[in-house]
């Protein structure tokens, strides 16, 4: 019997703030890695844009390391705990490699908490070969040609498989895929390990603690639900996501996304219906957008 793939599954627009507005301004494509790189790499992602005016995109990062090839250079970015903002201007393209949680630990040869919230030049991690790779990707005419030298490079520098890293990848996949997991104790109970062991493994192989990972995945769900266009019972959602009360949930959502959930729901709705194409800044400055009342069933 074939073992079920328990690695985290990525796709769609989860983590992208106001996805309807985003896909109208840039094209994003994801491709799987070569089979022999799947223990380490989740996918390649490619973004291309051609804009008349600058556009700022906000992303709630996944608990994963990314290798990114930008127009002005290449880097390795550890897990970023704060929302990530990127301004796109003119015409351009970016190629990225998202590693599985734990997947970059064998390449780095050091605990991943050492690069959390840090961006390193590719050459600082891989030496002169990193510079050569960045140049090859920059000179490539299209997406497939950009990916080819990265495949070759990762294959040439590929370390031995790390059983513990792959175990951590599956732990993170469980936290991502099971919305009933809202606390570290829940994950520890599912896995039959202690919370302390989870904290050690996540710091070493993911770069952030299990509490952050669980909260980030639940916040991805909250943003997706808030932007679904459906009426949301905010109190019920807060409880479902592990919050003791709605006010605490709203504070966390606001601090993470940049606005309260009802305001964000209106932003997404306006973007999808084309009513003004408002941005995060537009809605944040709109006093009529309002804050969800602390009630059993807050409606638009």
XYZ file of C-alpha atoms in Angstrom:
300
model
C 0.000 0.000 0.000
C 1.427 3.351 -1.056
C 2.158 5.714 1.819
C 0.038 8.866 1.757
C 2.003 12.054 1.101
C 1.896 13.972 4.383
C 3.974 16.930 3.231
C 2.227 20.327 3.393
C 0.205 21.106 0.274
C 0.409 24.624 -1.090
C -1.586 26.291 -3.798
C -4.399 28.678 -4.499
C -4.109 32.058 -2.844
C -3.892 31.159 0.853
C -1.607 33.657 2.546
C -2.097 36.315 -0.154
C -3.980 39.300 1.249
C -6.861 40.445 -0.964
C -6.254 37.766 -3.608
C -8.790 39.124 -6.101
C -6.889 42.387 -6.262
C -3.589 40.522 -6.515
C -4.449 38.245 -9.441
C -5.676 41.254 -11.396
C -2.207 42.785 -11.175
C 0.233 39.910 -11.501
C 0.352 36.316 -12.680
C 1.522 33.614 -10.297
C 2.348 30.067 -11.293
C 3.545 27.117 -9.223
C 5.375 24.058 -10.469
C 6.414 20.888 -8.639
C 10.109 20.115 -8.211
C 11.916 17.217 -9.814
C 11.058 13.922 -8.109
C 14.465 13.576 -6.439
C 14.090 17.021 -4.836
C 10.617 16.476 -3.353
C 11.934 15.576 0.134
C 13.312 19.115 0.322
C 11.334 21.385 -2.018
C 7.594 22.089 -1.881
C 7.349 23.884 -5.220
C 8.730 26.529 -7.512
C 6.731 29.734 -7.801
C 6.940 32.314 -10.547
C 5.449 35.809 -10.482
C 5.301 38.086 -13.510
C 3.825 41.574 -13.799
C 3.463 44.509 -16.165
C 2.073 47.532 -14.330
C 1.413 51.148 -15.196
C 1.397 52.150 -11.539
C 3.241 50.728 -8.507
C 1.340 48.068 -6.608
C 2.001 46.889 -3.040
C 1.129 43.307 -2.150
C 0.904 41.960 1.392
C 1.496 38.272 2.146
C 1.174 36.283 5.371
C 4.218 34.030 4.940
C 4.100 30.284 5.410
C 6.534 28.672 7.886
C 8.997 27.932 5.109
C 12.349 29.100 3.741
C 12.323 30.625 0.259
C 15.137 30.980 -2.240
C 14.222 33.973 -4.401
C 15.585 35.220 -7.724
C 14.730 38.891 -8.140
C 15.523 41.351 -10.942
C 18.282 42.868 -8.793
C 19.730 39.747 -7.174
C 19.043 36.451 -5.420
C 18.611 35.594 -1.768
C 17.596 33.052 0.824
C 14.895 34.238 3.174
C 14.241 32.520 6.477
C 10.743 32.295 7.923
C 9.349 35.826 8.143
C 7.080 36.191 11.138
C 5.560 39.562 10.291
C 3.345 40.226 7.252
C 5.553 40.713 4.210
C 5.026 43.681 1.893
C 6.415 43.849 -1.638
C 6.076 46.789 -4.027
C 5.916 45.824 -7.710
C 6.717 48.448 -10.327
C 6.940 48.513 -14.098
C 7.568 45.148 -15.680
C 9.342 42.263 -14.003
C 9.460 38.662 -12.896
C 10.558 36.680 -9.862
C 11.328 32.998 -9.461
C 11.119 31.427 -6.035
C 11.822 28.050 -4.473
C 9.687 27.270 -1.435
C 11.253 24.554 0.691
C 9.213 22.287 2.900
C 9.246 23.228 6.587
C 12.416 21.435 7.641
C 13.512 20.991 4.025
C 16.192 23.672 4.028
C 17.841 22.534 7.282
C 20.080 19.961 5.508
C 21.196 22.582 2.968
C 21.981 25.227 5.588
C 23.831 22.891 7.929
C 22.706 24.960 10.903
C 19.537 25.441 12.952
C 16.926 27.375 10.995
C 16.209 29.728 13.893
C 19.551 31.325 12.978
C 18.015 32.776 9.802
C 14.481 33.522 11.027
C 13.421 37.022 9.920
C 16.673 37.324 7.972
C 17.421 37.653 4.272
C 20.803 36.342 3.135
C 22.499 36.844 -0.204
C 22.609 33.578 -2.129
C 26.413 33.782 -2.228
C 26.528 34.039 1.577
C 24.885 30.618 1.788
C 26.291 28.825 -1.276
C 29.467 30.763 -2.107
C 30.508 31.727 -5.670
C 28.262 29.001 -7.108
C 25.302 31.010 -5.785
C 26.376 34.027 -7.841
C 26.686 31.892 -10.957
C 23.232 30.443 -10.390
C 21.708 33.906 -9.935
C 23.231 35.006 -13.236
C 21.986 31.926 -15.073
C 18.443 32.475 -13.824
C 18.578 36.178 -14.677
C 19.636 35.405 -18.265
C 16.956 32.750 -18.823
C 14.300 33.698 -21.420
C 11.269 32.094 -19.752
C 10.000 30.320 -16.659
C 11.043 26.805 -17.673
C 14.519 28.044 -18.558
C 14.746 29.796 -15.175
C 13.862 26.606 -13.311
C 16.280 24.316 -15.163
C 19.551 25.677 -13.663
C 17.967 25.784 -10.201
C 17.054 22.100 -10.515
C 20.619 21.307 -11.536
C 22.090 23.407 -8.738
C 19.934 21.899 -6.003
C 20.642 18.432 -7.319
C 24.392 19.093 -7.302
C 24.359 20.541 -3.778
C 21.700 18.197 -2.428
C 22.600 16.854 1.015
C 21.774 13.441 2.382
C 18.139 13.025 3.310
C 17.449 13.861 6.953
C 14.845 11.595 8.563
C 14.197 14.084 11.363
C 13.679 16.938 8.886
C 11.131 14.848 7.005
C 9.409 13.956 10.271
C 9.110 17.660 11.082
C 7.717 18.325 7.606
C 4.913 15.882 8.361
C 4.333 17.462 11.779
C 3.853 20.845 10.153
C 1.584 19.276 7.530
C -0.651 17.978 10.301
C -0.843 21.433 11.884
C -1.682 22.924 8.487
C -4.306 20.422 7.483
C -6.208 19.796 10.715
C -8.130 22.910 11.743
C -9.023 21.307 15.077
C -5.390 21.770 16.130
C -5.380 25.193 17.781
C -2.837 24.722 20.574
C 0.592 23.164 20.916
C -0.881 20.567 23.263
C -3.325 19.486 20.548
C -0.489 18.844 18.115
C 1.607 17.083 20.749
C -1.317 14.795 21.619
C -1.924 13.935 17.957
C 1.739 13.051 17.495
C 2.299 11.348 20.837
C 5.260 13.562 21.744
C 5.866 16.179 24.407
C 5.321 19.872 23.808
C 8.958 20.478 24.735
C 10.151 18.088 22.035
C 7.973 19.890 19.488
C 9.451 23.226 20.513
C 13.014 21.925 20.101
C 12.337 20.316 16.739
C 10.487 23.315 15.318
C 13.185 25.769 16.395
C 15.883 23.599 14.826
C 14.147 22.556 11.623
C 11.457 25.177 10.941
C 12.890 28.292 12.543
C 9.800 29.208 14.578
C 7.917 27.527 17.392
C 4.879 25.277 17.006
C 2.586 27.908 18.566
C 3.508 30.398 15.810
C 3.029 27.759 13.108
C -0.414 26.756 14.370
C -1.566 30.367 14.766
C -0.305 31.299 11.305
C -2.204 28.457 9.629
C -5.351 29.272 11.575
C -4.965 32.944 10.589
C -4.687 31.869 6.956
C -8.035 30.130 7.440
C -9.535 33.173 9.155
C -8.522 35.484 6.310
C -9.891 33.021 3.776
C -13.206 32.760 5.630
C -13.452 36.528 6.108
C -12.953 37.018 2.387
C -15.285 34.219 1.320
C -18.261 36.495 0.699
C -20.358 34.511 3.163
C -21.828 35.778 6.409
C -19.455 34.803 9.197
C -20.355 34.219 12.817
C -17.240 35.853 14.252
C -17.743 34.542 17.763
C -18.093 30.969 16.514
C -15.067 31.391 14.268
C -13.015 32.767 17.154
C -13.870 29.733 19.292
C -13.205 27.360 16.390
C -9.728 28.871 15.943
C -8.894 28.503 19.623
C -9.525 32.009 20.958
C -11.112 32.528 24.357
C -13.235 35.418 23.078
C -14.044 37.333 19.915
C -12.201 40.483 20.995
C -8.907 38.575 21.257
C -9.438 37.101 17.801
C -10.186 40.522 16.294
C -7.034 41.981 17.856
C -4.892 39.182 16.436
C -6.524 39.420 13.015
C -6.071 43.199 12.940
C -2.434 42.991 14.034
C -1.693 40.320 11.418
C -3.740 41.412 8.413
C -3.668 45.143 9.085
C -7.403 45.673 9.604
C -10.356 44.051 11.425
C -11.991 41.038 9.756
C -15.202 42.771 8.695
C -13.223 45.571 7.103
C -11.088 42.998 5.298
C -14.223 41.178 4.127
C -15.454 44.421 2.569
C -12.095 45.003 0.909
C -12.167 41.570 -0.738
C -15.815 41.953 -1.730
C -15.133 45.309 -3.382
C -12.146 43.881 -5.247
C -14.132 40.912 -6.526
C -17.035 43.067 -7.702
C -14.743 45.696 -9.185
C -16.221 48.494 -7.101
C -13.304 50.834 -7.021
C -10.415 48.343 -6.765
C -9.607 49.579 -3.271
C -6.314 48.717 -1.613
C -5.447 47.918 1.985
C -4.498 51.545 2.560
C -7.775 52.792 1.052
C -9.893 50.665 3.345
C -7.711 51.288 6.381
C -8.427 54.992 6.003
C -12.150 54.522 5.403
C -14.072 55.237 8.625
C -17.169 53.710 7.072
C -15.497 50.305 6.837
C -16.036 49.783 10.534
C -14.910 47.170 13.021
C -16.849 43.977 13.653
C -19.015 44.429 16.736
C -18.449 41.983 19.547
C -21.643 40.048 19.066
C -22.839 36.562 18.337
C -23.275 37.115 14.627
C -21.598 40.142 13.079
C -22.908 40.782 9.577
C -21.926 43.207 6.812
